[in-house]
Structure formats: structure tokens, C-alpha cells
Coordinates of C-alpha atoms in Angstrom, one line a residue:
X22 CA 6.8 -7.1 25.1
X23 CA 4.6 -5.8 27.9
X24 CA 3.9 -7.9 30.9
X25 CA 0.7 -9.7 31.5
X26 CA -2.2 -7.4 32.5
X27 CA -1.9 -6.6 36.2
X28 CA -4.7 -6.6 38.6
X29 CA -6.6 -3.3 38.5
X30 CA -6.0 -0.8 41.2
X31 CA -9.8 -0.3 41.4
X32 CA -10.4 -4.0 42.3
X33 CA -11.0 -7.1 40.3
X34 CA -14.2 -6.0 38.6
X35 CA -12.7 -5.0 35.3
X36 CA -11.5 -6.1 31.9
X37 CA -8.1 -5.7 30.1
X38 CA -6.5 -7.0 26.9
X39 CA -2.9 -7.7 25.9
X40 CA -2.1 -9.2 22.5
X41 CA 1.1 -11.2 22.0
X42 CA 0.3 -11.6 18.3
X43 CA -2.5 -10.0 16.4
X44 CA -2.2 -11.6 12.9
X45 CA -1.0 -8.4 11.1
X46 CA 1.2 -10.6 8.9
X47 CA 2.6 -14.0 9.7
X48 CA 3.2 -13.7 13.4
X49 CA 0.0 -15.5 14.3
X50 CA -2.8 -14.7 16.8
X51 CA -2.3 -14.9 20.6
X52 CA -4.4 -12.8 22.9
X53 CA -4.4 -12.5 26.7
X54 CA -7.5 -11.1 28.4
X55 CA -8.1 -10.3 32.0
X56 CA -11.6 -10.7 33.4
X57 CA -11.4 -9.7 37.1
X58 CA -8.8 -11.9 38.8
X59 CA -8.6 -14.4 35.9
X60 CA -6.3 -14.4 32.9
X61 CA -7.4 -16.3 29.8
X62 CA -5.2 -16.9 26.7
X63 CA -7.2 -16.9 23.5
X64 CA -5.3 -18.9 20.8
X65 CA -1.6 -19.5 20.6
X66 CA -0.5 -19.1 16.9
X67 CA 3.0 -17.8 17.7
X68 CA 5.8 -19.6 15.9
X69 CA 8.1 -18.5 18.8
X70 CA 6.4 -18.6 22.2
X71 CA 9.3 -17.0 24.1
X72 CA 7.2 -13.9 25.0
X73 CA 5.0 -16.3 27.0
X74 CA 8.0 -17.9 28.9
X75 CA 9.3 -14.8 30.6
X76 CA 7.7 -15.7 33.9
X77 CA 8.2 -19.0 35.7
X78 CA 4.5 -19.3 36.1
X79 CA 2.1 -20.0 33.3
X80 CA 1.1 -16.9 31.4
X81 CA -2.6 -17.5 32.0
X82 CA -5.0 -19.6 34.1
X83 CA -6.3 -21.4 31.0
X84 CA -6.1 -21.4 27.2
X85 CA -9.0 -21.5 24.7
X86 CA -8.2 -22.4 21.1
X87 CA -10.7 -21.1 18.5
X88 CA -9.8 -23.5 15.6
X89 CA -7.0 -25.7 14.2
X90 CA -5.4 -23.4 11.7
X91 CA -1.7 -22.9 12.3
X92 CA -1.8 -19.1 12.8
X93 CA -4.1 -19.7 15.7
X94 CA -2.7 -23.0 17.1
X95 CA 0.9 -23.8 16.1
X96 CA 2.4 -22.6 19.5
X97 CA 0.2 -24.9 21.6
X98 CA 2.5 -27.9 21.5
X99 CA 5.5 -25.8 22.8
X100 CA 3.2 -24.2 25.4
X101 CA 2.1 -27.6 26.6
X102 CA 5.7 -28.8 26.9
X103 CA 6.6 -25.6 28.8
X104 CA 3.6 -25.7 31.2
X105 CA 2.2 -29.3 31.3
X106 CA -0.4 -28.3 34.0
X107 CA -1.8 -25.4 32.0
X108 CA -5.3 -26.4 30.9
X109 CA -6.1 -26.0 27.2
X110 CA -9.6 -26.2 25.8
X111 CA -11.1 -26.4 22.3
X112 CA -14.1 -27.9 20.5
X113 CA -14.2 -31.7 20.0
X114 CA -13.5 -31.4 16.2
X115 CA -10.6 -28.9 16.8
X116 CA -8.9 -31.3 19.3
X117 CA -8.9 -33.9 16.5
X118 CA -7.5 -31.6 13.8
X119 CA -4.8 -30.0 15.9
X120 CA -2.1 -32.6 15.4
X121 CA -1.9 -31.7 11.7
X122 CA 0.0 -28.6 12.8
X123 CA 3.0 -30.7 13.5
X124 CA 3.4 -33.2 10.6
X125 CA 7.1 -33.8 11.5
X126 CA 6.1 -35.1 15.0
X127 CA 4.9 -38.6 15.4
X128 CA 1.3 -38.5 16.7
X129 CA 2.3 -40.9 19.4
X130 CA 4.7 -38.2 20.7
X131 CA 2.0 -35.5 20.7
X132 CA 0.3 -35.4 24.1
X133 CA -3.4 -34.9 24.6
X134 CA -3.2 -31.1 24.1
X135 CA -6.8 -30.1 24.6
X136 CA -9.8 -31.0 26.6
X137 CA -12.9 -30.9 24.4
X138 CA -15.7 -28.6 25.2
X139 CA -19.2 -29.0 23.8
X140 CA -20.8 -26.4 21.5
X141 CA -23.6 -24.1 22.8
X142 CA -23.3 -25.4 26.4
X143 CA -21.7 -23.1 29.1
X144 CA -18.9 -24.6 31.1
X145 CA -17.6 -23.0 34.4
X146 CA -13.9 -23.3 34.9
X147 CA -13.5 -21.5 38.2
X148 CA -15.8 -19.6 40.5
X149 CA -17.5 -17.0 38.4
X150 CA -15.5 -17.7 35.2
X151 CA -17.4 -19.6 32.4
X152 CA -17.2 -20.0 28.6
X153 CA -19.6 -21.1 25.9
X154 CA -18.6 -22.1 22.3
X155 CA -20.7 -21.2 19.2
X156 CA -20.0 -22.5 15.7
X157 CA -18.0 -19.9 13.8
X158 CA -18.1 -21.2 10.2
X159 CA -14.7 -20.9 8.5
X160 CA -13.5 -24.4 9.3
X161 CA -14.9 -27.6 10.9
X162 CA -14.8 -27.2 14.7
X163 CA -14.1 -23.4 14.5
X164 CA -15.7 -21.7 17.5
X165 CA -16.6 -18.2 18.6
X166 CA -15.9 -18.1 22.3
X167 CA -18.1 -16.2 24.8
X168 CA -16.4 -15.6 28.2
X169 CA -18.4 -14.5 31.2
X170 CA -17.1 -13.3 34.6
X171 CA -19.6 -12.9 37.4
X172 CA -18.4 -10.3 39.9
X173 CA -20.2 -9.2 43.1
X174 CA -21.7 -6.2 41.4
X175 CA -22.4 -7.4 37.9
X176 CA -21.5 -9.9 35.2
X177 CA -18.9 -9.0 32.5
X178 CA -18.8 -10.7 29.1
X179 CA -16.4 -10.9 26.2
X180 CA -16.9 -12.6 22.8
X181 CA -14.0 -13.6 20.6
X182 CA -14.9 -14.6 17.1
X183 CA -11.7 -16.3 16.1
X184 CA -11.9 -16.6 12.3
X185 CA -15.6 -16.5 11.3
X186 CA -17.7 -16.7 8.2
X187 CA -21.4 -16.0 8.1
X188 CA -22.1 -17.8 4.8
X189 CA -22.4 -21.5 4.3
X190 CA -19.5 -23.2 2.4
X191 CA -19.3 -26.7 0.9
X192 CA -18.1 -28.4 4.1
X193 CA -19.0 -25.9 6.9
X194 CA -22.2 -24.1 7.9
X195 CA -21.8 -20.4 8.5
X196 CA -21.8 -18.7 11.9
X197 CA -25.5 -18.8 13.2
X198 CA -26.0 -15.0 13.7
X199 CA -29.4 -15.6 15.2
X200 CA -27.9 -17.6 18.1
X201 CA -25.6 -14.6 19.0
X202 CA -28.1 -11.8 18.3
X203 CA -28.9 -9.9 21.5
X204 CA -25.9 -11.1 23.6
X205 CA -24.6 -7.6 23.9
X206 CA -21.2 -8.5 25.2
X207 CA -19.2 -5.8 26.9
X208 CA -16.2 -6.5 24.6
X209 CA -16.1 -8.0 21.1
X210 CA -12.7 -9.2 19.7
X211 CA -13.4 -9.7 16.0
X212 CA -11.2 -10.6 13.0
X213 CA -11.0 -8.1 10.1
X214 CA -9.1 -10.1 7.5
X215 CA -10.7 -8.4 4.5
X216 CA -11.2 -4.9 6.1
X217 CA -14.1 -3.1 4.5
X218 CA -14.0 -5.0 1.2
X219 CA -17.3 -6.5 -0.1
X220 CA -17.4 -9.8 -1.8
X221 CA -19.8 -11.4 -4.4
X222 CA -22.1 -14.1 -3.2
X223 CA -20.3 -17.3 -2.3
X224 CA -21.9 -19.2 -5.2
X225 CA -20.7 -16.5 -7.6
X226 CA -17.2 -16.9 -6.3
X227 CA -17.4 -20.6 -6.8
X228 CA -18.8 -20.4 -10.4
X229 CA -16.1 -17.8 -11.3
X230 CA -13.3 -20.0 -10.1
X231 CA -14.8 -23.2 -11.7
X232 CA -15.0 -21.4 -15.0
X233 CA -11.4 -20.2 -14.9
X234 CA -10.2 -23.8 -14.0
X235 CA -12.3 -25.2 -16.8
X236 CA -10.9 -22.7 -19.3
X237 CA -7.4 -23.7 -18.4
X238 CA -8.1 -27.4 -18.8
X239 CA -9.8 -26.8 -22.1
X240 CA -6.8 -24.8 -23.2
X241 CA -4.6 -27.9 -22.6
X242 CA -3.0 -26.4 -19.4
X243 CA -2.5 -28.0 -16.1
X244 CA -3.5 -26.2 -12.9
X245 CA -1.4 -25.8 -9.7
X246 CA -3.3 -24.8 -6.6
X247 CA -1.2 -24.3 -3.4
X248 CA -3.5 -24.3 -0.3
X249 CA -3.3 -24.7 3.5
X250 CA -3.5 -28.1 5.1
X251 CA -7.0 -27.6 6.3
X252 CA -10.0 -25.8 4.9
X253 CA -9.6 -24.4 1.4
X254 CA -8.1 -27.5 -0.2
X255 CA -11.0 -29.7 1.0
X256 CA -13.5 -27.0 -0.1
X257 CA -11.9 -27.0 -3.6
X258 CA -12.1 -30.7 -3.9
X259 CA -15.8 -30.7 -3.1
X260 CA -16.4 -27.9 -5.6
X261 CA -14.5 -29.8 -8.3
X262 CA -16.3 -33.0 -7.6
X263 CA -19.8 -31.5 -7.6
X264 CA -19.7 -28.6 -10.0
X265 CA -21.5 -29.2 -13.3
X266 CA -18.5 -28.1 -15.3
X267 CA -16.5 -31.0 -14.0
X268 CA -19.0 -33.8 -13.3
X269 CA -18.1 -36.7 -15.6
X270 CA -15.1 -35.0 -17.1
X271 CA -12.2 -37.3 -17.9
X272 CA -9.8 -35.4 -15.6
X273 CA -7.3 -36.3 -12.8
X274 CA -7.2 -34.2 -9.6
X275 CA -4.0 -35.0 -7.7
X276 CA -3.7 -34.2 -3.9
X277 CA -0.2 -33.9 -2.4
X278 CA 1.5 -33.5 0.9
X279 CA -0.3 -32.4 4.1
X280 CA -3.4 -31.5 2.1
X281 CA -4.0 -35.2 1.6
X282 CA -3.6 -35.8 5.4
X283 CA -6.1 -33.0 5.9
X284 CA -8.6 -34.9 3.7
X285 CA -8.1 -38.0 5.7
X286 CA -8.8 -36.1 8.9
X287 CA -12.1 -34.8 7.4
X288 CA -13.2 -38.3 6.7
X289 CA -12.7 -39.2 10.3
X290 CA -15.0 -36.3 11.2
X291 CA -17.8 -37.1 8.7
X292 CA -20.5 -37.2 11.4
X293 CA -19.6 -33.6 12.4
X294 CA -19.9 -32.2 8.8
X295 CA -23.2 -30.8 7.4
X296 CA -26.0 -33.3 6.6
X297 CA -25.7 -32.5 2.9
X298 CA -22.1 -33.6 3.0
X299 CA -23.0 -36.8 4.8
X300 CA -25.7 -37.5 2.2
X301 CA -23.1 -37.0 -0.6
X302 CA -20.7 -39.5 1.2
X303 CA -23.4 -42.2 1.3
X304 CA -23.3 -42.4 -2.5
X305 CA -19.7 -41.9 -3.3
X306 CA -16.4 -41.3 -1.5
X307 CA -16.0 -37.7 -0.2
X308 CA -12.5 -37.3 -1.6
X309 CA -10.6 -40.4 -2.8
X310 CA -12.3 -41.9 -5.8
X311 CA -10.6 -43.2 -9.0
X312 CA -13.8 -44.6 -10.5
X313 CA -16.0 -41.5 -10.6
X314 CA -14.9 -38.7 -12.9
X315 CA -13.2 -36.4 -12.2
X316 CA -10.8 -38.8 -10.5
X317 CA -9.3 -37.7 -7.1
X318 CA -6.0 -39.4 -6.3
X319 CA -3.1 -39.1 -3.9
X320 CA 0.1 -37.9 -5.5
X321 CA 3.1 -40.1 -4.5
X322 CA 6.3 -37.9 -4.1
X323 CA 8.2 -39.9 -6.8
X324 CA 5.5 -39.0 -9.4
X325 CA 5.7 -35.2 -8.9
X326 CA 8.1 -34.6 -11.8
X327 CA 6.0 -36.6 -14.3
X328 CA 2.5 -35.3 -13.6
X329 CA 1.3 -32.6 -16.0
X330 CA 2.1 -34.2 -19.3
X331 CA -1.6 -34.1 -19.9
X332 CA -4.0 -31.5 -18.4
X333 CA -4.7 -32.1 -14.7
X334 CA -5.2 -30.3 -11.4
X335 CA -2.8 -30.5 -8.5
X336 CA -3.6 -29.4 -4.9
X337 CA -0.5 -29.1 -2.8
X338 CA 0.9 -27.5 0.3
X339 CA 1.1 -23.7 0.2
X340 CA 4.8 -23.9 1.2
X341 CA 5.8 -26.5 -1.3
X342 CA 8.5 -25.7 -3.9
X343 CA 6.4 -25.7 -7.1
X344 CA 9.5 -26.4 -9.3
X345 CA 9.1 -30.0 -8.3
X346 CA 6.0 -30.2 -10.5
X347 CA 7.0 -27.8 -13.3
X348 CA 9.5 -30.0 -15.1
X349 CA 10.5 -30.0 -18.8
X350 CA 8.0 -31.9 -20.9
X351 CA 5.1 -31.0 -18.6
X352 CA 2.6 -28.1 -18.7
X353 CA 2.0 -25.4 -19.7
X354 CA 0.9 -24.5 -16.2
X355 CA -1.6 -22.1 -14.6
X356 CA -0.9 -21.2 -10.9
X357 CA -4.1 -20.3 -9.1
X358 CA -3.2 -18.7 -5.7
X359 CA -5.9 -17.6 -3.2
X360 CA -6.0 -13.9 -2.4
X361 CA -4.3 -12.9 0.8
X362 CA -2.0 -16.0 0.6
X363 CA -0.1 -16.7 3.8
X364 CA 3.1 -18.5 3.1
X365 CA 4.7 -19.4 -0.3
X366 CA 8.0 -21.1 -0.9
X367 CA 8.8 -18.7 -3.7
X368 CA 7.6 -15.1 -4.0
X369 CA 6.0 -13.6 -7.1
X370 CA 6.7 -13.0 -9.9
X371 CA 7.5 -16.6 -10.8
X372 CA 10.2 -17.2 -13.5
X373 CA 9.4 -20.9 -14.0
X374 CA 9.3 -22.3 -17.5
X375 CA 8.0 -25.7 -18.5
X376 CA 8.9 -27.0 -22.0
X377 CA 9.4 -23.4 -23.1
X378 CA 6.0 -22.3 -21.7
X379 CA 5.8 -19.7 -18.9
X380 CA 3.9 -20.5 -15.7
X381 CA 0.9 -18.1 -15.6
X382 CA 0.2 -16.9 -12.0
X383 CA -3.3 -15.7 -11.1
X384 CA -5.2 -14.9 -8.0
X385 CA -8.7 -16.0 -7.2
X386 CA -11.3 -15.3 -4.5
X387 CA -12.9 -18.1 -2.6
X388 CA -13.4 -16.4 0.8
X389 CA -13.4 -18.3 4.1
X390 CA -13.6 -15.1 6.2
X391 CA -16.4 -12.6 6.3
X392 CA -16.1 -9.4 4.3
X393 CA -16.6 -5.9 5.6
X394 CA -20.4 -6.1 5.3
X395 CA -20.5 -9.3 7.3
X396 CA -18.2 -7.9 10.0
X397 CA -20.3 -4.7 10.5
X398 CA -23.4 -6.8 10.5
X399 CA -22.1 -9.0 13.3
X400 CA -21.0 -5.9 15.3
X401 CA -24.4 -4.2 15.0
X402 CA -26.2 -7.4 16.0
X403 CA -24.1 -7.9 19.1
X404 CA -23.9 -4.2 20.2
X405 CA -20.8 -4.4 22.4
X406 CA -19.3 -1.4 24.3
X407 CA -15.8 -2.1 23.0
X408 CA -14.8 -3.6 19.6
X409 CA -11.2 -4.8 19.2
X410 CA -10.1 -5.7 15.6
X411 CA -7.4 -8.3 15.0
X412 CA -6.2 -10.6 12.2
X413 CA -5.7 -8.5 9.1
X414 CA -3.2 -6.1 7.7
X415 CA -2.9 -2.8 9.7
X416 CA -4.3 -0.8 6.7
X417 CA -7.4 -3.1 6.5
X418 CA -8.0 -2.9 10.2
X419 CA -7.6 0.9 10.1
X420 CA -10.3 1.0 7.4
X421 CA -12.6 -0.7 9.8
X422 CA -11.8 1.5 12.8
X423 CA -12.3 4.5 10.4
X424 CA -15.9 3.6 9.6
X425 CA -18.3 6.3 10.7
X426 CA -21.1 3.9 11.3
X427 CA -18.9 2.2 13.9
X428 CA -17.3 5.3 15.4
X429 CA -20.7 6.7 16.3
X430 CA -21.7 3.7 18.4
X431 CA -18.7 1.8 19.8
X432 CA -15.3 2.2 21.4
X433 CA -13.0 0.9 18.7
X434 CA -9.5 -0.5 19.2
X435 CA -6.8 -2.1 16.9
X436 CA -3.6 -2.3 19.1
X437 CA -0.4 -3.9 17.9
X438 CA 1.3 -6.7 19.7
X439 CA 2.5 -5.8 23.2
X440 CA 0.0 -3.0 23.7
X441 CA -2.0 -3.2 26.9
X442 CA -5.6 -2.0 26.6
X443 CA -7.8 -1.3 29.6
X444 CA -11.4 -1.8 28.8
X445 CA -13.6 0.3 31.2
X446 CA -17.2 -0.7 31.2
X447 CA -19.9 1.9 31.5
X448 CA -17.5 4.9 31.8
X449 CA -17.5 8.0 29.7
X450 CA -15.7 7.6 26.4
X451 CA -14.3 10.6 24.4
X452 CA -14.7 9.7 20.8
X453 CA -11.5 10.3 18.8
X454 CA -11.7 12.0 15.4
X455 CA -12.2 9.6 12.5
X456 CA -9.2 9.2 10.3
X457 CA -9.4 10.6 6.8
X458 CA -10.6 7.9 4.5
X459 CA -11.5 9.8 1.3
X460 CA -9.5 12.2 -0.9
X461 CA -10.4 15.1 -3.2
X462 CA -8.8 15.3 -6.7
X463 CA -9.3 17.0 -10.0
X464 CA -10.8 15.8 -13.3
X465 CA -9.9 17.5 -16.5
X466 CA -11.0 16.7 -20.1
X467 CA -9.1 17.6 -23.2
X468 CA -10.5 16.2 -26.4
X469 CA -10.8 12.4 -26.1
X470 CA -8.4 12.3 -23.1
X471 CA -9.6 12.5 -19.5
X472 CA -7.0 13.2 -16.8
X473 CA -7.6 12.4 -13.1
X474 CA -5.3 14.0 -10.7
X475 CA -5.1 12.7 -7.1
X476 CA -3.4 14.2 -4.1
X477 CA 0.1 13.2 -3.0
X478 CA -1.3 11.9 0.4
X479 CA -2.6 8.8 -1.4
X480 CA 0.9 7.7 -2.3
X481 CA 1.8 7.7 1.4
X482 CA -0.6 4.8 2.1
X483 CA 1.3 1.5 2.1
X484 CA -1.3 0.0 -0.3
X485 CA -0.3 2.4 -3.0
X486 CA 2.8 0.4 -3.8
X487 CA 0.8 -2.6 -4.8
X488 CA -1.9 -0.5 -6.5
X489 CA 0.5 1.2 -8.8
X490 CA 3.3 -1.3 -9.3
X491 CA 2.7 -1.4 -13.0
X492 CA 1.5 2.2 -13.5
X493 CA -1.7 0.9 -15.3
X494 CA -5.2 1.2 -14.0
X495 CA -8.6 -0.1 -15.1
X496 CA -11.6 2.2 -14.9
X497 CA -15.2 1.0 -14.9
X498 CA -18.6 2.3 -14.0
X499 CA -20.3 0.9 -10.9
X500 CA -23.7 2.4 -10.9
X501 CA -23.1 6.2 -10.8
X502 CA -19.6 5.8 -9.4
X503 CA -16.4 5.4 -11.4
X504 CA -14.2 2.8 -9.9
X505 CA -10.4 2.7 -10.4
X506 CA -8.4 -0.5 -10.0
X507 CA -4.7 -1.0 -10.3
X508 CA -3.6 -3.7 -12.8
X509 CA -1.0 -6.1 -11.2
X510 CA 2.1 -7.7 -12.8
X511 CA 0.3 -11.1 -12.7
X512 CA -2.6 -9.8 -14.7
X513 CA -0.4 -8.4 -17.3
X514 CA 1.6 -11.6 -17.4
X515 CA -1.5 -13.7 -17.8
X516 CA -2.9 -11.6 -20.7
X517 CA -2.0 -12.9 -24.2
X518 CA -3.3 -10.6 -26.8
X519 CA -2.4 -11.2 -30.4
X520 CA -4.5 -8.4 -31.8
X521 CA -2.9 -6.2 -34.3
X522 CA -2.8 -2.6 -33.4
X523 CA -2.7 0.3 -35.9
X524 CA 0.7 2.0 -36.2
X525 CA -0.9 5.3 -35.4
X526 CA -1.8 4.3 -31.8
X527 CA 0.6 5.1 -29.0
X528 CA 0.9 1.7 -27.3
X529 CA 3.5 -0.9 -26.3
X530 CA 3.1 -2.7 -29.6
X531 CA 4.4 0.4 -31.4
X532 CA 6.9 1.5 -28.8
X533 CA 10.6 1.8 -29.4
X534 CA 11.4 0.1 -26.1
X535 CA 9.2 -2.9 -26.4
X536 CA 11.3 -5.9 -27.4
X537 CA 10.7 -9.6 -26.8
X538 CA 7.3 -8.7 -25.3
X539 CA 9.0 -6.8 -22.5
X540 CA 9.6 -3.1 -21.8
X541 CA 13.2 -2.1 -21.8
X542 CA 12.8 1.6 -21.0
X543 CA 14.3 2.3 -17.6
X544 CA 12.2 5.4 -17.2
X545 CA 9.0 3.4 -17.6
X546 CA 7.0 1.9 -14.7
X547 CA 6.7 -1.2 -16.8
X548 CA 10.5 -1.6 -17.1
X549 CA 11.5 -5.3 -17.1
X550 CA 7.9 -6.5 -17.2
X551 CA 6.1 -8.5 -19.9
X552 CA 3.7 -6.1 -21.6
X553 CA 0.6 -6.5 -23.9
X554 CA 0.7 -4.8 -27.3
X555 CA -2.2 -2.5 -26.4
X556 CA -0.5 -1.4 -23.2
X557 CA 0.6 2.2 -22.7
X558 CA 2.9 4.3 -20.3
X559 CA 3.7 8.0 -20.1
X560 CA 7.2 7.6 -21.7
X561 CA 6.0 6.1 -24.9
X562 CA 8.4 6.6 -27.9
X563 CA 7.4 5.7 -31.5
X564 CA 9.4 2.9 -33.0
X565 CA 11.4 3.6 -36.2
X566 CA 11.6 0.7 -38.7
X567 CA 15.3 1.3 -39.1
X568 CA 15.9 0.6 -35.4
X569 CA 13.7 -2.4 -35.1
X570 CA 15.9 -5.1 -33.5
X571 CA 16.6 -8.4 -35.3
X572 CA 15.6 -11.8 -34.0
X573 CA 19.2 -12.3 -32.9
X574 CA 19.1 -9.1 -30.9
X575 CA 15.8 -10.2 -29.3
X576 CA 17.4 -13.5 -28.3
X577 CA 20.4 -11.8 -26.7
X578 CA 18.2 -9.4 -24.8
X579 CA 16.1 -12.2 -23.5
X580 CA 19.2 -14.0 -22.3

């Protein structure tokens, strides 16, 4: 790990950036910036803060926390214990939510970690160094942080978005872009969680998810939804309580673990939530209500193994062992897991069974971070000299730094942890060549078969492993463009087609190696996976009636 940014040899009128954690995977976000003579730590989401303890002195002059999610805040308690005099600041709401990051610690033993700062009101910490917080969307209390340093010759500014969301959600109003428009900070540190992906409108995401949950319940299935302590779980409860598909439905929604504690914390912050939420709360309880359907209840630990004998919904901690719920005599179950999940007690694919029924694992999108369009919109409205991308997989961040519309206007950076970046302001910048983001292939047509050949370079991208893990793709038209999408194991597992297929068609249903609804051909990309009858792979072999295995053979193979 590099040392803290040293004072510039050209004097103190400069900016520099050193990340201790950039949120590429699970390491958390922790960013050190230098503004002239001052060092400011932005967030401390490190699970292990040892890189910050290498010097006897505090690693910074002050700490600013953008919001209360663990990947931005879980290291604050250890940092406070190591350097009791180090000032830590956050919004008023964030200071109240932070203790939920340490559920194993008695709140009486957690010191007053943060001093609360007001929103939209500049505060000067030291001579020439000030900060102003702006609502960032994403989570109650989440803040985008504007740092300014006034030097003898000019004023420098840096904006850190933390996690931000431009759209309104059920419990949080989106980042007010008009309040930031025209700031033109010298440096923008912005999250890129979704890279260049574009999302449907928020309401469409909600309707799609509500329909899928409703279909599961109508099919006599119970639904498991692992979520973080704060944010998504509470959003889901508001969606389920107010969506027309569930209003008045005779249905139990159970809330378990730290997610329930997060609900209680939201109730303490009711006056800080949007006015529409406050109006809702005047007529009925925001979360806990056993009188109004659907009923929302806390789930006592001793009842975990018995819930699910009739269709219900369970919201639980994302790190919880789901086998505590999926017991014989319960289910069948549908597991709905948010895209880009952070921490799960068990990896996919699940092999749980409940009363002989498999647990069906599916992903859904209910975004709480801005997509690529929102990210570029924010950048163009702020017009910084330097843009630093953090918080997202390296490939997603590389997609953003490769956008031509950004390359032509800004100095783009996406350094890994421990990489010191000097941020010269107003100096000549030599624009590097944009990385290759598109590939040329060949398309050939033979009768009714169309073959698309792509270059080998595509397979070198780390994303290709996930894209092609089954060897099957879906093709669909999007305007004048043909879009290819890889089909995942989970999608194949969740499909249940009983359609009869003609014996003349080359498909899994007629393949020699399809037994017990699984592929047993070691040369196939589908080997070991559950397959649908209409599936196909390049090593198809026609089944012969004389070699069709008996039921006994199938049972032995399944074992």
C-alpha cells in the first residue's frame, strides 16, 4: 500500500488522490484526498483498517462518511478506537443509522462516532477548507460531498458522489441534479456500479418485480428475498404494501434479523423521509401491521423452520443461511436475489430441496444506483476537469472510461487501491487512446440456420465466463439492432417446460445424454446442469429407444 499523498514539491496549491479501497468487489470504499496541505478521508468501508494504521498519526485531518451502508462505513468504529481525536462527520440521518453496522456491539458501547453536518449548508473545518453536503438519493441520509480549498491564488473544489441515484424511490428522493448543475468542480469522484448499462424506468422495474412475486404466490410458492440491512429491504416492504397486486391480499410478509432492525431505525427517522411517506404513515403503520393486508410481521428465530407451509414472503439478511427456512414440509420456494448481490452465505447454484421441491433461484432488478445514462448525465452537468470512477467491477469501470463522449471532454481515471494519482488543474493533458470496446465478426446464413462468428478477443474479457457459462444465448431485435444475451444457469433452472417436442428436432428432449432432466455429456457446455427439453448444444446425439434408461437407472444417476 502506498503512503499518504505527500505535500507537492510545487507548493500546497494542488490536489491528489490515494484510494485504500475502491469497491471493486467486497473490499469496501475508502478514499484519501489531498487538497493543498489538508488530507481528507472519504468513507471508511474497509473490513480491515490496518493500511490506515501504519503511521502513529491519524491518516487524515478529518473523515467524511457519505452514507451508512457497510461497504462505506464498517471501518469507522475501529478507526475511532484507533484515533479517538480524529474528527468524523456525516449527515444527521447517517449518524443515526451507522450503529446498525455493528449489530454484535451493544449500542451503549458504541461511542458517538460522527458529528452531524447539515445538508446544503457549507461548513468550514480549518482555514480555507470547507465542505457542503447535498442529498444523493440511494439511502436516507446519503450525501454527495463538495470539498473546497481556498488557496492564495485560487479555489479548488472536489465533489464525491458516494452512492447516488437520480430517480425517486419509495423512501428516498433522488439526487437533485439542478442543485449541482453548474458547480464545475475541478475533480469529480463518481461511483460506476452499473457501468454503461441502461435501466428501465424505476416504476417499470417495480411492476416487473411485483408481477414475478405475485406469480410465485399464485403458484403456491413462498418467496425468499435476502437483502442488506438498510435500503432495499425497506423499499421492498413499501412496494409490497402499496402495490395494487398485493393491496388487500391475504398474505404474510415476514421480516427477519437485522432487516427488521433497519425498519425500526427508519421509523425513528420518519420526519426525514419524503412527505408522501409521512402522509402514508398517518393512515397506517409504515412497516409493522398485522391488521392491514398484506400483514407485515417480525419473524422470531424459533419460527424460521416452520414458516413457508403456506405461501408467504420472507425478507432476511443477505448473509443468512437460507437452509434455516427451507425445511421439509415447507415450500416450494422461489429465491429472488438482487442483481449485483454483495454477500451471500451460500454461492449459486443452490442445491436446496424442500419437501422434494427444488428452490428456484432468480435475479431481479430494483436499482438503487444510477445507470450509465444517469452517470454520464451527472458528469456532463458538472463539467469537471478530472473524473475518477470508483465502486464497481473493474470491467464496468473500464466501460465508462472507454466512452468516447467522456474521453473527448474530461481527464478520466479508474485507479486500483494503493495507486496515487496527482490531479493537476489547468495543465495540458495528453488524451490516451480509447480502449477497444467493439468487435467485428462474421455472419453466415445456410438454409434456416444463421451462424454468428465472433473474434477470440471477446473470450479474453472476464465477463465472457459468465456470459457463456451454459453455452446458450438469447437473440432478440432491439430496433434495428440484434442483441445477444447469455442465458444463465439460474434461468435454465427456473424454466419448467412440459411441452412435447417432435422426435425429428435436435434438442435436449431427444438427446441421448439427457437423463433425469440433466445433461450427462461431459463434452457439452451443459454437462451437469438441469436442461429444458427444447434446449440444444453443439454435441447433440439422437437418443435410440433401445438405450433409453429405465426409471431405476435414472434414480441411480440422480443419486
